[in-house]
Structures are given as structure tokens and as C-alpha cells.
PDB file of C-alpha atoms in Angstrom:
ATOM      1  CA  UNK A  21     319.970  69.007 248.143  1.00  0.00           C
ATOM      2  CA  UNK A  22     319.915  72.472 248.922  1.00  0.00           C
ATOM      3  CA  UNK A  23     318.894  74.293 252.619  1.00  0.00           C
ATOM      4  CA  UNK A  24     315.468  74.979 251.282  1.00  0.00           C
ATOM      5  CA  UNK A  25     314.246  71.892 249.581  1.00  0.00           C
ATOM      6  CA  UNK A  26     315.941  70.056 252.829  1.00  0.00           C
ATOM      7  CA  UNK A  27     314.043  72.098 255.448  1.00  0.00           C
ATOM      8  CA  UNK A  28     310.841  71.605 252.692  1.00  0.00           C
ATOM      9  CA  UNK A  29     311.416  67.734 252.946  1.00  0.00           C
ATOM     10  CA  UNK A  30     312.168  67.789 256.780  1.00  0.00           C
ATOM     11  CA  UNK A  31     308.693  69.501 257.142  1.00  0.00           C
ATOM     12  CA  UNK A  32     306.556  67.118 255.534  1.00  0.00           C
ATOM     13  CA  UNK A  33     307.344  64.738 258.192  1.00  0.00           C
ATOM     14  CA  UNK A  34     307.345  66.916 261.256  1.00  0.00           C
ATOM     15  CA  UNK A  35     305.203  70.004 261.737  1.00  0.00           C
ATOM     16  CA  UNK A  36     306.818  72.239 264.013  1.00  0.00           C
ATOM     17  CA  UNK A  37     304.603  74.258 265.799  1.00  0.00           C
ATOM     18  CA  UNK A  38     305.873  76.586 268.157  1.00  0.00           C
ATOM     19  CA  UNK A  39     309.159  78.113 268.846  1.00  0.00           C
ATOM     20  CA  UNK A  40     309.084  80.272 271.400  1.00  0.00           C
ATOM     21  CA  UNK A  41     310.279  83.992 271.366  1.00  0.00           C
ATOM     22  CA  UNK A  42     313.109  84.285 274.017  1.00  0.00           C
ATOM     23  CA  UNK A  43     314.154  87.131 275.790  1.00  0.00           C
ATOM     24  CA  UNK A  44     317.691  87.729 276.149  1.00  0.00           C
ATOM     25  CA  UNK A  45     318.067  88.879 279.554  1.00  0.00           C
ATOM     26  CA  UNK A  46     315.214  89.957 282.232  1.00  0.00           C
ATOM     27  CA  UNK A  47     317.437  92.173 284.069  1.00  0.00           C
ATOM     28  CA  UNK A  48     317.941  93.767 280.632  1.00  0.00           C
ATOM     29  CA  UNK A  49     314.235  93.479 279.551  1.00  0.00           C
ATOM     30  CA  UNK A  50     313.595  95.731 282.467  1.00  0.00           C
ATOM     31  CA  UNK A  51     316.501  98.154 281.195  1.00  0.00           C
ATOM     32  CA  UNK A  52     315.136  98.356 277.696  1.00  0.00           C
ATOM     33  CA  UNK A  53     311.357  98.675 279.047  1.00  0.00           C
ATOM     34  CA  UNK A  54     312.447 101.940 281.414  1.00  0.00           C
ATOM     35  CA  UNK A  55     313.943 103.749 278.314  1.00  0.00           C
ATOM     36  CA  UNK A  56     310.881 102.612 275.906  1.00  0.00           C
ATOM     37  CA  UNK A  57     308.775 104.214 278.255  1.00  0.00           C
ATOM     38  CA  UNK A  58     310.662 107.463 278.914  1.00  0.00           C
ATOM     39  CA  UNK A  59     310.676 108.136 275.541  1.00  0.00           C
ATOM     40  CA  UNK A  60     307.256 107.512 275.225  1.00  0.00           C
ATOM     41  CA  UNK A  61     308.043 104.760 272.020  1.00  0.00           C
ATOM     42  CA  UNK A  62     305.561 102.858 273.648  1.00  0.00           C
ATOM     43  CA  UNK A  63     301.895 104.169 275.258  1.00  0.00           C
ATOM     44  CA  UNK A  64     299.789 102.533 277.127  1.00  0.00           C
ATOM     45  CA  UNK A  65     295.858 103.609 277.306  1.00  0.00           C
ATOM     46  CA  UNK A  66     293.044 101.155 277.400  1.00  0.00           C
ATOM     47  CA  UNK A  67     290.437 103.808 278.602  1.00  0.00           C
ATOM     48  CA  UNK A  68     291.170 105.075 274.727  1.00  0.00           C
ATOM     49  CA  UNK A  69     292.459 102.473 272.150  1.00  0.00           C
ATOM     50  CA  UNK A  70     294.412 103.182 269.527  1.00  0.00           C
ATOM     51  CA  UNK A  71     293.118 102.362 265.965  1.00  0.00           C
ATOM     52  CA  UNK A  72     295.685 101.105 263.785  1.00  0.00           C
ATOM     53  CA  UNK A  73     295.671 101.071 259.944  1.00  0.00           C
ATOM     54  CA  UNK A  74     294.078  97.140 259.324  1.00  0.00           C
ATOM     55  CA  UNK A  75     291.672  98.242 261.458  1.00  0.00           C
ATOM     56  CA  UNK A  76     292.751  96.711 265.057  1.00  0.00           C
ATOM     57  CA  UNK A  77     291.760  98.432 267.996  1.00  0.00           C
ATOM     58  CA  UNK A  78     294.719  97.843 270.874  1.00  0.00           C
ATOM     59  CA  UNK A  79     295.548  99.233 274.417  1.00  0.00           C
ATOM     60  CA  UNK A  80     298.872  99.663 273.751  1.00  0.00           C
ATOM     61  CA  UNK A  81     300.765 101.742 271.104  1.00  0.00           C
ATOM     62  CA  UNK A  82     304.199 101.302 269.819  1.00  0.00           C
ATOM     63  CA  UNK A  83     306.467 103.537 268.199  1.00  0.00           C
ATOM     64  CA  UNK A  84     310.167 102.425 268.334  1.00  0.00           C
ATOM     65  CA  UNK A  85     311.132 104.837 265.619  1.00  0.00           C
ATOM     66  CA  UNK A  86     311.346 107.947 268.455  1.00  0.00           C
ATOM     67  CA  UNK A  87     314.080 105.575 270.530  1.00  0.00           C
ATOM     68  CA  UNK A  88     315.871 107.441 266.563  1.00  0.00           C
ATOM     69  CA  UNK A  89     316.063 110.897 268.563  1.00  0.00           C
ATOM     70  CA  UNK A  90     317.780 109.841 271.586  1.00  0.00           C
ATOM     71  CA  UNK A  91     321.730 108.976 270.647  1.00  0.00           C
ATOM     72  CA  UNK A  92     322.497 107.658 274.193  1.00  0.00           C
ATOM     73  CA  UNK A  93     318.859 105.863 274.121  1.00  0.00           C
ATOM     74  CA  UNK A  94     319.680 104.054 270.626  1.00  0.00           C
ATOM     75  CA  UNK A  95     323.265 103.719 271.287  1.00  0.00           C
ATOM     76  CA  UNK A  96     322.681 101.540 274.764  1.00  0.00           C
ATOM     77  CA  UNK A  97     319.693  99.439 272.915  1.00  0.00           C
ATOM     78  CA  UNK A  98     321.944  98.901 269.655  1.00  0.00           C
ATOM     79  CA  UNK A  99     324.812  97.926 272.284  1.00  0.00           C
ATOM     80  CA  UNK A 100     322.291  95.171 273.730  1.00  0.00           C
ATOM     81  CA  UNK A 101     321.181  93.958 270.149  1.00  0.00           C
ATOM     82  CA  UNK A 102     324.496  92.932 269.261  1.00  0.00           C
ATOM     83  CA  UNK A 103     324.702  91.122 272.937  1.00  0.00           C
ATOM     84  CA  UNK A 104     321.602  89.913 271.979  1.00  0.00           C
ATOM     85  CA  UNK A 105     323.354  88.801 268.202  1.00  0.00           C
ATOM     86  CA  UNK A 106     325.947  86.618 270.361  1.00  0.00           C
ATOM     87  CA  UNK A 107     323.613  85.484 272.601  1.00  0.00           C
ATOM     88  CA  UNK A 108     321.040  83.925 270.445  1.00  0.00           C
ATOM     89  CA  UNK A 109     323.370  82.288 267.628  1.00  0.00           C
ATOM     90  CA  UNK A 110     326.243  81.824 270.347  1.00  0.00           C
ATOM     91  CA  UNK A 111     328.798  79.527 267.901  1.00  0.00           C
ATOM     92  CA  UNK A 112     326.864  79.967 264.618  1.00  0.00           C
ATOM     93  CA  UNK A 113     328.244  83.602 264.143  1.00  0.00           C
ATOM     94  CA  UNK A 114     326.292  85.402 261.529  1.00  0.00           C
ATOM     95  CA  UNK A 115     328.651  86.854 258.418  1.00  0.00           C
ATOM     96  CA  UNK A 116     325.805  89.808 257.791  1.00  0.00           C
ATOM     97  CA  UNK A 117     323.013  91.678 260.031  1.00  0.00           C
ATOM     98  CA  UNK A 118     319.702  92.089 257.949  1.00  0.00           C
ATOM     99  CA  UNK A 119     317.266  95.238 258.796  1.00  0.00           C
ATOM    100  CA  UNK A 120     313.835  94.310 258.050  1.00  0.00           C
ATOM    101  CA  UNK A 121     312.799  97.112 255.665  1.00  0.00           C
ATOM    102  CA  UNK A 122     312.099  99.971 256.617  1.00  0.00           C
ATOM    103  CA  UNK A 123     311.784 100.750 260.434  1.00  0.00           C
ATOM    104  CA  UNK A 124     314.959  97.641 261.188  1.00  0.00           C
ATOM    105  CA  UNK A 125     317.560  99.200 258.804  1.00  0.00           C
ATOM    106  CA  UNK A 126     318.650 101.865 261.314  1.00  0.00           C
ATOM    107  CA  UNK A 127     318.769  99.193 263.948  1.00  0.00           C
ATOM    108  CA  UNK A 128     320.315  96.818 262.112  1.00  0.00           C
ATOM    109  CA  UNK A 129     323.042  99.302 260.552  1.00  0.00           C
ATOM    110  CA  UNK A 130     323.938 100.493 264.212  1.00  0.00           C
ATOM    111  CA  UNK A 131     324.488  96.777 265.125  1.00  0.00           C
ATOM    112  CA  UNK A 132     326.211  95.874 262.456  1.00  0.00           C
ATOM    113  CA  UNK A 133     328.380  98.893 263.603  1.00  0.00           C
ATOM    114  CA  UNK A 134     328.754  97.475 266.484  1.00  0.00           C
ATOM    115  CA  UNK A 135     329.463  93.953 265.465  1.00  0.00           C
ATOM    116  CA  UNK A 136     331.953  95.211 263.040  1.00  0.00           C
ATOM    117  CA  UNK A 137     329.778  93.236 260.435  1.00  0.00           C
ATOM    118  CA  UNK A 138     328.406  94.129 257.105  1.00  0.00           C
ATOM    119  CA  UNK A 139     324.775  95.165 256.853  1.00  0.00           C
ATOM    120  CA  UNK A 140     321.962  94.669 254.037  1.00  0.00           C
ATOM    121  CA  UNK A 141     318.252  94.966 254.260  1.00  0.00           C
ATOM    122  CA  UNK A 142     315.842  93.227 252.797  1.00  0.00           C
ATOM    123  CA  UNK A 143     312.560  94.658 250.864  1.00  0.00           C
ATOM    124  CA  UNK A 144     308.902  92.991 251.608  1.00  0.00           C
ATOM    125  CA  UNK A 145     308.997  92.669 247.938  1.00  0.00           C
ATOM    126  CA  UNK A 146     311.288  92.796 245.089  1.00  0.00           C
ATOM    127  CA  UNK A 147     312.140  95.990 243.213  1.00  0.00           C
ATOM    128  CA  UNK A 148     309.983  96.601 240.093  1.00  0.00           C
ATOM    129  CA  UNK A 149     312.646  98.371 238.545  1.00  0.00           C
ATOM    130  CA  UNK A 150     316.457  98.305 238.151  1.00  0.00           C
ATOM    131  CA  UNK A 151     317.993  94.735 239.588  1.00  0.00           C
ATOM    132  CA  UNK A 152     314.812  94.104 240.527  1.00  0.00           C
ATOM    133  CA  UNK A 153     316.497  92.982 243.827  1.00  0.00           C
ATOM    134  CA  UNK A 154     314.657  92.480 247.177  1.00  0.00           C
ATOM    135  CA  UNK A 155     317.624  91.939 248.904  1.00  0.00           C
ATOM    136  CA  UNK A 156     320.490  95.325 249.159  1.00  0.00           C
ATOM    137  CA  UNK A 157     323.990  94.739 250.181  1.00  0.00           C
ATOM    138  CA  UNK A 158     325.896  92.676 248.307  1.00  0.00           C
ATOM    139  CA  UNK A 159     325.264  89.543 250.235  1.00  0.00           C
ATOM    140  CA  UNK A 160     326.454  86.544 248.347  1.00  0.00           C
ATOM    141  CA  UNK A 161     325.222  82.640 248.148  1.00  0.00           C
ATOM    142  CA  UNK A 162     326.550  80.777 251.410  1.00  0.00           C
ATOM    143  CA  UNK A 163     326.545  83.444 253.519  1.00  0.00           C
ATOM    144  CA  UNK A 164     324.959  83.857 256.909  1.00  0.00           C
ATOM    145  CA  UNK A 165     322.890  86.637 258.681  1.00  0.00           C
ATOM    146  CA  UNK A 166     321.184  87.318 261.114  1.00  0.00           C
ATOM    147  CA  UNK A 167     317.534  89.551 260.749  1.00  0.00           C
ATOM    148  CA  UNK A 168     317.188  93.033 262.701  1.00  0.00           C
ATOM    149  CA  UNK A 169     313.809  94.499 263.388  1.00  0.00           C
ATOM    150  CA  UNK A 170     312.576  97.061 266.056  1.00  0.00           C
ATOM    151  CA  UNK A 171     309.478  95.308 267.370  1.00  0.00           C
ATOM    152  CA  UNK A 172     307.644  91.422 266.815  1.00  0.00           C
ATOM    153  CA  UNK A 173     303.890  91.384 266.831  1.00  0.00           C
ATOM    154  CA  UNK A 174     303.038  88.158 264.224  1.00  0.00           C
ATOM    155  CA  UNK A 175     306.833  87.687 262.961  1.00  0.00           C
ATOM    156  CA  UNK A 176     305.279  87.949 259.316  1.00  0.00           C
ATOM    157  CA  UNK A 177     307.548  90.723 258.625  1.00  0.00           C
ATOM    158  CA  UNK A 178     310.763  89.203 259.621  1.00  0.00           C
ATOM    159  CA  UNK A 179     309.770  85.525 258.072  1.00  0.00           C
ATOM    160  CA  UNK A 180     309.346  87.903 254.737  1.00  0.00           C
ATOM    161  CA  UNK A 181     313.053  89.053 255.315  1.00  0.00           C
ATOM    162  CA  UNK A 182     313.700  85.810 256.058  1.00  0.00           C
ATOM    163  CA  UNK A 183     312.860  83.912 253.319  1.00  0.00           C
ATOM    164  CA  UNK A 184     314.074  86.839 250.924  1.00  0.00           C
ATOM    165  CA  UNK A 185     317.601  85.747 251.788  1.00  0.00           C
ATOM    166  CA  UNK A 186     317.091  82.052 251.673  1.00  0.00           C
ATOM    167  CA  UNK A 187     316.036  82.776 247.831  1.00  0.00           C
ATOM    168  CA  UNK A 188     319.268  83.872 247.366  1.00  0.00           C
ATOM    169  CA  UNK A 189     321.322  81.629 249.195  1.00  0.00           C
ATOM    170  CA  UNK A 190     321.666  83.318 252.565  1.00  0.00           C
ATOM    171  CA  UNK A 191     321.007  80.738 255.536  1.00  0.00           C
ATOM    172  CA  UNK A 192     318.747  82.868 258.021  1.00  0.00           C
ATOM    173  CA  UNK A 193     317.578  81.016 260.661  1.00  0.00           C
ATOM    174  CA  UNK A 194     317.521  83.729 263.577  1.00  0.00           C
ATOM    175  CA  UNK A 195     315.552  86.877 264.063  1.00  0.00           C
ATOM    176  CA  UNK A 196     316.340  89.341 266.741  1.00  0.00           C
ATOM    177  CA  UNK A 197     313.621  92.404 267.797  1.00  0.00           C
ATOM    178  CA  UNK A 198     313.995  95.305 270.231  1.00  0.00           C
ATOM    179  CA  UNK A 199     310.645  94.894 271.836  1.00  0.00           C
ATOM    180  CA  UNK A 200     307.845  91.952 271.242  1.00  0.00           C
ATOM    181  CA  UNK A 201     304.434  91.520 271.995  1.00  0.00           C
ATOM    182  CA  UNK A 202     304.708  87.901 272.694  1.00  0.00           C
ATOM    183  CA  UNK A 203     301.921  86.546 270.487  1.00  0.00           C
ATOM    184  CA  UNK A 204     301.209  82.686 270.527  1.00  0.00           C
ATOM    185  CA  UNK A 205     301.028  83.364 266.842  1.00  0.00           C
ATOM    186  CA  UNK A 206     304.510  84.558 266.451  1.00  0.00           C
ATOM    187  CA  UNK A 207     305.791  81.822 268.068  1.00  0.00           C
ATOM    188  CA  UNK A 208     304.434  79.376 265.522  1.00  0.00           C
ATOM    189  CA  UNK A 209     305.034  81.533 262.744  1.00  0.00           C
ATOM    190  CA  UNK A 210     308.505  81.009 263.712  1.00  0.00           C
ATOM    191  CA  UNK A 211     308.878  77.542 264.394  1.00  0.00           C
ATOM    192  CA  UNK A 212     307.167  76.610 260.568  1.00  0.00           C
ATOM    193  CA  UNK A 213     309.709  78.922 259.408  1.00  0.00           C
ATOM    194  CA  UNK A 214     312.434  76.768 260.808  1.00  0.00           C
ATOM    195  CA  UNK A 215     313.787  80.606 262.833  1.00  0.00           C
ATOM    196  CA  UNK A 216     315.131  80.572 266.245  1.00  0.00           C
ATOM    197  CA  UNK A 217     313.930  84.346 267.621  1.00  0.00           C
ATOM    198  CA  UNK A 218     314.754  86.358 270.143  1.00  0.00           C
ATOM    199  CA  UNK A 219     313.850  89.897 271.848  1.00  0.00           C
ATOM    200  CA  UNK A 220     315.184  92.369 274.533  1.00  0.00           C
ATOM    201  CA  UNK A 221     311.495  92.778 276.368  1.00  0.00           C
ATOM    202  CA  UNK A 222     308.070  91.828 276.188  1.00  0.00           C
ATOM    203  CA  UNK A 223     305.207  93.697 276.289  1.00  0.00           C
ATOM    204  CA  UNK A 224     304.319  91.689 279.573  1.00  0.00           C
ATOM    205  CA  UNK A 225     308.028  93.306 281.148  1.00  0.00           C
ATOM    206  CA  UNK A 226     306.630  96.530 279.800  1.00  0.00           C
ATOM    207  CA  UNK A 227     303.281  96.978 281.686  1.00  0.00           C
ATOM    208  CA  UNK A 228     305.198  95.587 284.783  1.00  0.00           C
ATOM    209  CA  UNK A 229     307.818  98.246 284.744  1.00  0.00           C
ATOM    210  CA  UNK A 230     305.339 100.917 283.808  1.00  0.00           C
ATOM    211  CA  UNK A 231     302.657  99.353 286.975  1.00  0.00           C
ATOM    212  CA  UNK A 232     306.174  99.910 289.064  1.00  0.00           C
ATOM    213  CA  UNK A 233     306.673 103.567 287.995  1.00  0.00           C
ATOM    214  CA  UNK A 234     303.350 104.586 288.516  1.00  0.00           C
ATOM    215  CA  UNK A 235     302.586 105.016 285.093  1.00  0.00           C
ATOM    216  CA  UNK A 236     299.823 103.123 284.751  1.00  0.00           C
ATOM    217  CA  UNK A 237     297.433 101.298 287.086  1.00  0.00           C
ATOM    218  CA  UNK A 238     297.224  97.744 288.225  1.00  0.00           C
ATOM    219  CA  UNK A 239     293.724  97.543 286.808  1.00  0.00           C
ATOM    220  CA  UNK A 240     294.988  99.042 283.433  1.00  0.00           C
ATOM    221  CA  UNK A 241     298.038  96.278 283.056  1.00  0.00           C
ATOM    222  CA  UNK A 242     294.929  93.579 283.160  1.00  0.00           C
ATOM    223  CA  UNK A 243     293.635  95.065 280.714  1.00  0.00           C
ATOM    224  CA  UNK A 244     295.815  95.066 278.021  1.00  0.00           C
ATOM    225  CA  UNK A 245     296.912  91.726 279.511  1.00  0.00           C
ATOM    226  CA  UNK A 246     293.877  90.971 279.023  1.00  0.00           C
ATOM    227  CA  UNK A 247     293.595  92.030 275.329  1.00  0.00           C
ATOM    228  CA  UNK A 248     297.549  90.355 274.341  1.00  0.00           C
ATOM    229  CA  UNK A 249     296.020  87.045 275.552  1.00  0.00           C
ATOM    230  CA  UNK A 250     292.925  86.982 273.934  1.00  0.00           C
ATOM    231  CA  UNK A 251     292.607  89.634 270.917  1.00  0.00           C
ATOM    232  CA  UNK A 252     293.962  89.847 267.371  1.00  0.00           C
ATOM    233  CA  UNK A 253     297.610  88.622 268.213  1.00  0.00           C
ATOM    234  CA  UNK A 254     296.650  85.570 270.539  1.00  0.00           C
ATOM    235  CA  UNK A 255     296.587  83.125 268.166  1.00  0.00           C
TER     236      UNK A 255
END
């Protein structure tokens, strides 16, 4: 029987309905938070909301893609991600890191850098053209890896990635994020998925660090505490 149809047989007997997104390390959640903020990849403003393209209005704004213009920013947070890779698979060593097309494929090319481990990325859909392939790389049946992406909000992107490689044979079973907004609904999304995930911070570590620094107000962290426990991404 083969990992999927095993995992598909498994489920029909036990529904597994959280799996909670751990963070690797508080002391360096608070690291990670300090240089998200200072280079502004993540904004805070609940006096004036951000609109984003479905149509959500949120508090808080993130933008991981700018952590791409600092080389000592992306080269400390790439360093963590691959402490982050041991950490969360600890004897199950991954053969491959994954980016999750297109904003993980930097991240997941500088770990695999640092990892000394080959790197693919993986499509939210296969190629209408060519191999038709949704999965780039060269990964081949048996293998493991391990999926990449800069930031978690409903894990729907990463289970995509994940079960892109399962259709070809790769076992996937852990995700790894810079920065996560750590939504109920991520966690379950996870555990039905049969993925163990981790991130470096929270948006909760965020607001704290920025409420520390004087960046934003007390009153303004309830806020969008507020609005992560109850809006769009609750549950």
C-alpha cells in the first residue's frame, strides 16, 4: 500500500484535527520579529486597515519579500530556517528543501544552501505546457523534503506544495515558515494533512516586540489581537 492510500485509510478511522504550529525558539522568535520590523516586512495599523486582494480587511500587513534587500537580514533568517529544518524533523532528515512557489523559492534555495541540500519548488498547479510538471528539480519517487515558505496564514499554500510532491512520490510531512499568523485554521489544515509545521515567530511575538519598541501602542496590539482571534483566519 502506498504512503497516500495508507494515510487515506488511516483517516477514515481517525480525524485529526489540529496540529499545532510550533515555534522553534522564543528567544529566536523575538530575534526574527526585531528584524521583520526594522525592515518594515511587516506593518502594523489598525486605525487604517489594509485591504487585501480577496477582499479581507486586516490590521496588520505582511511583506516578507523586502527581508530580499537586506543580505545580512536574509542571511541570519535563512541561517535560522535551516536550524529550524533540524529542529522540526530532528532524525527524519529531509533529502530535498521545497520553496512554495513563488515568494518560498528564494527562501528555500538559501536554505538549501545552507543545508548543503538540493532544492525544488513546487507550482500551485501543474504546467500547461512542456512536462506539464508542477513539481521543478529533479526530485525522484522515495525521496524526502521538507516545504519552505516565507509566511503561514491558512497553510493552504504549503498543503498545495505538499500534496504536489506526495503525487509524485516525495514523502512531505513537514512545513517550515519564516513568520505565521497562528490561525486555529492552519492548525487543522495541518493536522488533516497528516504535516507536522513549524515557524520562527508569530504574529502574537510580533506585536509584543513592536508594544516593547514603542512602535505601536498597547491599545493597538489588542486590536489586531483582537482581529487574529476572531476575524477571517480564526477558524
Amino acid at each position: 500500500m502506498s504512503l497516500g492510500k495508507l494515510r487515506q485509510a488511516l483517516a477514515s478511522y481517525v480525524e485529526v484535527t489540529e496540529m499545532p504550529n510550533i515555534v522553534v525558539s522564543q528567544r529566536q522568535a523575538h530575534e526574527v520579529s526585531r528584524l521583520l520590523l526594522d525592515e518594515e516586512a511587516v506593518l502594523i495599523r489598525p486605525e487604517r486597515p489594509f485591504t487585501f486582494a480577496s477582499g479581507i480587511v486586516s490590521p496588520i500587513y505582511c511583506d516578507l519579500r523586502l527581508l530580499m534587500r537586506s543580505p545580512k537580514g536574509r542571511r541570519r533568517v535563512s541561517e535560522l530556517l535551516a536550524g529550524g529544518v533540524k529542529a522540526l524533523c530532528g532524525r527524519d532528515e529531509p533529502d530535498a528543501v521545497a520553496g512554495v512557489a513563488t515568494a518560498g523559492i528564494p527562501w528555500a534555495a538559501w536554505v538549501g544552501d545552507v543545508l548543503h541540500k538540493p532544492v525544488a519548488y513546487v507550482r500551485d498547479t501543474p504546467k500547461g505546457h512542456g512536462r506539464g510538471q508542477q513539481v521543478e528539480g529533479g526530485l525522484r519517487l522515495a525521496q524526502t523534503a521538507v516545504v519552505v515558505e516565507d509566511l503561514t496564514s491558512t497553510g493552504a499554500s504549503a498543503i498545495t506544495a505538499v500534496e504536489g510532491l506526495r503525487q509524485i512520490g516525495v514523502r512531505a510531512d513537514y512545513v517550515l515558515s519564516v513568520f505565521t499568523y497562528g490561525s486555529p485554521r492552519a492548525d487543522r489544515n495541518f493536522g488533516n494533512a497528516w504535516v507536522r509545521a513549524a515557524s520562527l515567530c508569530t504574529a502574537a511575538t510580533v506585536l509584543d516586540v513592536a508594544v516593547a519598541s514603542e512602535r505601536i501602542t498597547p491599545e493597538q496590539r489588542d486590536l489586531v489581537r483582537h482581529w487574529l482571534q476572531t476575524g477571517p483566519m480564526s477558524g
